[in-house]
Amino acid sequence: MPFQGANSLTPFWINTLSIPVITIDGPSGAGKGTLGLWLAKALKFHLLESGALYRLSALAAQLLGVDDSDEQQVADISKQLDVSFIPKGDGVAVMLNGQDVSAALRQEDIGMAASRVAAFPSVRSALVECQRNFVKAPGLVADGRDMGSTIFPQAEAKIFLTARAETRADRRMKQLEDAGLAADYDKILADIKARDENDSNRSVSPLVAAPDALVIDSSDLSLDEVYDKALEYIRLKIQHS
């Protein structure tokens, strides 16, 4: 069970002068979300799933009756998001203003609106501040694509979790099939490769492993093996920070 022995980690952060931050970056489908959840539970740290924030900004704007084409108003909303990510069973409940909006975030119209607001520089800037406000005692596990390289460059422990595109496509296929949905492997693989290309070559905060990050390739590892490698690394980094 991944969470055994978590209490033994407490002394490693309790005497640190700053609040410890653990970042997990990497491409889509590498397993960042699961690893982040397991670590947050084990360490009893707060959790940030940064990829949900643009959807949350779009949803918050919709709930307030704000047109998502209004960059300034959406940016103002993004600055004041009251958001938390609460581990719940095998998943995470996304809370907005105290309400569970996990299901609403999966709606297609919110996904499309999120793509629109993500293009606004002022919204991106507002969400940098929002993400940094997640740092609270006893610590934070932050999952995303630029957590260690841009948002938390001084994080105590940085992990870059990756996997072969083909492996990630296989995993996505299994997820869809397990949910009883039709899946086209070639399309999934092409979409993953296209997203990797876009994320790695964008001008603002490209997907890249921070120089001081531990790179873990999960292609041939189980989730438990990835977790064990990450936890061993984190224990050493926090102990010596």
Short mmCIF file of C-alpha atoms in Angstrom, two decimals:
data_model
loop_
_atom_site.label_atom_id
_atom_site.label_comp_id
_atom_site.label_asym_id
_atom_site.label_seq_id
_atom_site.Cartn_x
_atom_site.Cartn_y
_atom_site.Cartn_z
CA MET A 1 0.00 0.00 0.00
CA PRO A 2 1.61 3.31 -1.08
CA PHE A 3 0.82 5.28 2.09
CA GLN A 4 2.49 3.06 4.69
CA GLY A 5 5.21 4.73 6.70
CA ALA A 6 4.09 8.27 5.91
CA ASN A 7 4.33 9.37 9.54
CA SER A 8 8.05 8.62 9.53
CA LEU A 9 8.54 11.54 7.14
CA THR A 10 7.19 14.17 9.54
CA PRO A 11 10.55 15.11 11.13
CA PHE A 12 12.00 15.88 7.69
CA TRP A 13 9.84 18.99 7.22
CA ILE A 14 8.75 20.01 10.69
CA ASN A 15 11.98 21.89 11.43
CA THR A 16 12.46 23.53 8.04
CA LEU A 17 12.34 27.32 7.93
CA SER A 18 10.30 27.43 4.73
CA ILE A 19 7.24 25.49 3.69
CA PRO A 20 8.39 22.59 1.47
CA VAL A 21 7.14 22.35 -2.11
CA ILE A 22 7.31 19.24 -4.28
CA THR A 23 6.74 19.72 -8.00
CA ILE A 24 5.74 17.07 -10.53
CA ASP A 25 5.99 18.07 -14.19
CA GLY A 26 5.77 16.10 -17.39
CA PRO A 27 3.68 15.37 -20.47
CA SER A 28 0.06 14.27 -20.51
CA GLY A 29 -0.51 10.64 -19.59
CA ALA A 30 2.76 10.10 -17.72
CA GLY A 31 0.96 9.54 -14.40
CA LYS A 32 1.48 12.92 -12.72
CA GLY A 33 -2.02 13.10 -11.28
CA THR A 34 -1.87 9.71 -9.58
CA LEU A 35 1.63 10.29 -8.25
CA GLY A 36 0.69 13.73 -6.94
CA LEU A 37 -2.38 12.35 -5.19
CA TRP A 38 -0.46 9.48 -3.58
CA LEU A 39 2.31 11.80 -2.37
CA ALA A 40 -0.10 14.42 -1.02
CA LYS A 41 -1.94 11.72 0.93
CA ALA A 42 1.23 10.14 2.27
CA LEU A 43 2.87 13.41 3.27
CA LYS A 44 -0.41 15.05 4.36
CA PHE A 45 0.50 17.98 2.12
CA HIS A 46 -1.84 20.27 0.22
CA LEU A 47 -2.38 19.44 -3.46
CA LEU A 48 -2.37 21.62 -6.57
CA GLU A 49 -3.47 20.25 -9.95
CA SER A 50 -2.50 23.25 -12.03
CA GLY A 51 -4.00 21.92 -15.24
CA ALA A 52 -7.50 22.45 -13.82
CA LEU A 53 -7.06 26.16 -13.16
CA TYR A 54 -7.93 27.39 -16.65
CA ARG A 55 -11.11 25.31 -16.58
CA LEU A 56 -11.84 26.73 -13.13
CA SER A 57 -11.34 30.29 -14.40
CA ALA A 58 -13.69 29.60 -17.29
CA LEU A 59 -16.27 27.99 -15.01
CA ALA A 60 -16.07 30.81 -12.47
CA ALA A 61 -16.59 33.37 -15.25
CA GLN A 62 -19.60 31.44 -16.53
CA LEU A 63 -21.14 31.24 -13.07
CA LEU A 64 -20.73 34.99 -12.68
CA GLY A 65 -22.21 35.70 -16.08
CA VAL A 66 -18.95 37.07 -17.46
CA ASP A 67 -18.18 36.65 -21.17
CA ASP A 68 -15.02 34.53 -21.48
CA SER A 69 -13.84 36.82 -24.31
CA ASP A 70 -13.41 39.68 -21.78
CA GLU A 71 -9.73 39.23 -20.90
CA GLN A 72 -9.61 41.76 -18.07
CA GLN A 73 -12.69 40.50 -16.27
CA VAL A 74 -11.58 36.87 -16.56
CA ALA A 75 -8.12 37.85 -15.28
CA ASP A 76 -9.70 39.62 -12.29
CA ILE A 77 -11.73 36.47 -11.56
CA SER A 78 -8.61 34.30 -11.88
CA LYS A 79 -6.80 36.41 -9.28
CA GLN A 80 -9.53 35.73 -6.74
CA LEU A 81 -10.27 32.05 -7.30
CA ASP A 82 -11.19 30.27 -4.07
CA VAL A 83 -10.01 26.80 -5.06
CA SER A 84 -8.86 23.66 -3.28
CA PHE A 85 -8.08 20.11 -4.36
CA ILE A 86 -9.25 17.55 -1.81
CA PRO A 87 -8.12 13.90 -2.04
CA LYS A 88 -11.26 11.78 -2.05
CA GLY A 89 -11.02 8.01 -2.33
CA ASP A 90 -8.99 7.21 -5.44
CA GLY A 91 -9.50 10.67 -6.92
CA VAL A 92 -9.60 14.38 -6.17
CA ALA A 93 -12.58 16.63 -5.48
CA VAL A 94 -12.07 20.07 -7.03
CA MET A 95 -13.68 22.70 -4.84
CA LEU A 96 -14.66 26.19 -6.04
CA ASN A 97 -16.02 28.55 -3.37
CA GLY A 98 -16.60 25.52 -1.17
CA GLN A 99 -18.60 23.60 -3.78
CA ASP A 100 -17.50 20.40 -5.52
CA VAL A 101 -17.29 21.30 -9.23
CA SER A 102 -15.41 18.22 -10.41
CA ALA A 103 -18.21 17.11 -12.74
CA ALA A 104 -18.80 20.59 -14.15
CA LEU A 105 -15.12 20.90 -15.10
CA ARG A 106 -15.45 17.89 -17.41
CA GLN A 107 -18.17 19.52 -19.51
CA GLU A 108 -17.19 20.10 -23.14
CA ASP A 109 -18.21 23.78 -23.14
CA ILE A 110 -15.96 24.44 -20.14
CA GLY A 111 -13.06 22.75 -21.91
CA MET A 112 -13.55 24.96 -24.94
CA ALA A 113 -13.84 28.08 -22.81
CA ALA A 114 -10.68 27.08 -20.94
CA SER A 115 -8.77 26.96 -24.24
CA ARG A 116 -9.92 30.48 -25.01
CA VAL A 117 -9.02 32.02 -21.65
CA ALA A 118 -5.66 30.22 -21.58
CA ALA A 119 -4.60 32.34 -24.54
CA PHE A 120 -4.88 35.56 -22.51
CA PRO A 121 -1.50 36.74 -21.11
CA SER A 122 -3.15 38.55 -18.19
CA VAL A 123 -5.03 35.39 -17.20
CA ARG A 124 -1.81 33.36 -17.30
CA SER A 125 -0.12 35.99 -15.10
CA ALA A 126 -3.03 36.00 -12.66
CA LEU A 127 -2.87 32.23 -12.34
CA VAL A 128 0.86 32.31 -11.54
CA GLU A 129 -0.02 34.29 -8.43
CA CYS A 130 -2.96 31.99 -7.73
CA GLN A 131 -0.73 28.91 -7.89
CA ARG A 132 1.89 30.39 -5.57
CA ASN A 133 -0.83 31.12 -3.04
CA PHE A 134 -1.31 27.36 -2.66
CA VAL A 135 1.90 27.13 -0.63
CA LYS A 136 0.68 26.55 2.92
CA ALA A 137 1.92 24.53 5.88
CA PRO A 138 2.76 21.73 6.17
CA GLY A 139 3.68 21.67 2.45
CA LEU A 140 2.49 21.44 -1.15
CA VAL A 141 2.58 18.87 -3.94
CA ALA A 142 2.13 20.72 -7.25
CA ASP A 143 1.34 18.81 -10.45
CA GLY A 144 1.62 20.43 -13.88
CA ARG A 145 3.87 21.24 -16.80
CA ASP A 146 5.91 24.19 -15.53
CA MET A 147 5.74 23.85 -11.75
CA GLY A 148 9.45 23.25 -11.18
CA SER A 149 10.77 25.27 -14.09
CA THR A 150 8.63 28.43 -13.76
CA ILE A 151 6.11 28.56 -10.91
CA PHE A 152 8.19 27.11 -8.05
CA PRO A 153 11.85 27.31 -9.19
CA GLN A 154 13.04 27.12 -5.56
CA ALA A 155 11.05 23.95 -4.75
CA GLU A 156 12.83 21.53 -2.42
CA ALA A 157 12.09 18.52 -4.61
CA LYS A 158 11.38 18.50 -8.35
CA ILE A 159 10.25 15.50 -10.36
CA PHE A 160 9.85 15.30 -14.12
CA LEU A 161 7.68 12.29 -14.89
CA THR A 162 7.65 11.11 -18.48
CA ALA A 163 6.88 8.03 -20.59
CA ARG A 164 7.07 7.00 -24.22
CA ALA A 165 4.23 8.41 -26.33
CA GLU A 166 3.19 4.88 -27.28
CA THR A 167 2.95 3.88 -23.62
CA ARG A 168 0.82 6.89 -22.83
CA ALA A 169 -1.45 6.13 -25.78
CA ASP A 170 -1.85 2.55 -24.51
CA ARG A 171 -2.84 3.85 -21.08
CA ARG A 172 -5.38 6.26 -22.55
CA MET A 173 -6.83 3.47 -24.68
CA LYS A 174 -7.28 1.30 -21.60
CA GLN A 175 -8.95 4.15 -19.69
CA LEU A 176 -11.47 4.66 -22.49
CA GLU A 177 -12.11 0.95 -22.96
CA ASP A 178 -12.58 0.44 -19.22
CA ALA A 179 -15.17 3.23 -19.34
CA GLY A 180 -16.96 1.46 -22.18
CA LEU A 181 -16.02 4.11 -24.75
CA ALA A 182 -14.78 3.63 -28.30
CA ALA A 183 -11.11 4.46 -28.82
CA ASP A 184 -8.90 4.92 -31.87
CA TYR A 185 -5.28 4.17 -30.95
CA ASP A 186 -3.76 5.94 -33.97
CA LYS A 187 -5.72 9.13 -33.26
CA ILE A 188 -4.85 9.03 -29.57
CA LEU A 189 -1.16 8.59 -30.35
CA ALA A 190 -1.22 11.40 -32.93
CA ASP A 191 -2.95 13.72 -30.46
CA ILE A 192 -0.40 12.93 -27.75
CA LYS A 193 2.53 13.60 -30.07
CA ALA A 194 0.96 16.86 -31.28
CA ARG A 195 0.37 18.02 -27.72
CA ASP A 196 3.93 17.12 -26.74
CA GLU A 197 5.22 19.15 -29.68
CA ASN A 198 3.08 22.15 -28.78
CA ASP A 199 3.89 22.00 -25.07
CA SER A 200 7.64 21.63 -25.67
CA ASN A 201 7.89 24.46 -28.19
CA ARG A 202 5.51 27.10 -26.85
CA SER A 203 7.13 30.48 -26.22
CA VAL A 204 5.80 30.86 -22.66
CA SER A 205 6.74 28.27 -20.02
CA PRO A 206 7.54 25.38 -22.37
CA LEU A 207 7.41 21.81 -21.09
CA VAL A 208 10.96 21.11 -19.96
CA ALA A 209 12.61 19.31 -17.08
CA ALA A 210 14.16 21.73 -14.61
CA PRO A 211 17.97 21.24 -14.45
CA ASP A 212 17.74 20.04 -10.85
CA ALA A 213 14.74 17.74 -11.34
CA LEU A 214 14.74 13.97 -10.92
CA VAL A 215 13.61 12.53 -14.26
CA ILE A 216 11.55 9.34 -13.95
CA ASP A 217 10.53 7.44 -17.08
CA SER A 218 7.41 5.49 -16.14
CA SER A 219 7.20 3.56 -19.43
CA ASP A 220 8.32 0.27 -17.91
CA LEU A 221 7.46 0.94 -14.27
CA SER A 222 4.36 0.23 -12.22
CA LEU A 223 2.70 3.05 -10.30
CA ASP A 224 4.07 1.59 -7.07
CA GLU A 225 7.62 1.60 -8.51
CA VAL A 226 7.28 5.23 -9.61
CA TYR A 227 5.93 6.16 -6.19
CA ASP A 228 8.80 4.39 -4.38
CA LYS A 229 11.43 6.17 -6.49
CA ALA A 230 9.76 9.55 -5.96
CA LEU A 231 9.33 9.08 -2.21
CA GLU A 232 12.93 7.99 -1.69
CA TYR A 233 14.12 11.09 -3.56
CA ILE A 234 11.77 13.40 -1.63
CA ARG A 235 12.87 12.01 1.73
CA LEU A 236 16.50 12.75 0.88
CA LYS A 237 15.79 16.24 -0.45
CA ILE A 238 13.59 17.33 2.44
CA GLN A 239 15.91 15.81 5.02
CA HIS A 240 18.82 17.85 3.68
CA SER A 241 16.98 21.08 2.88
#
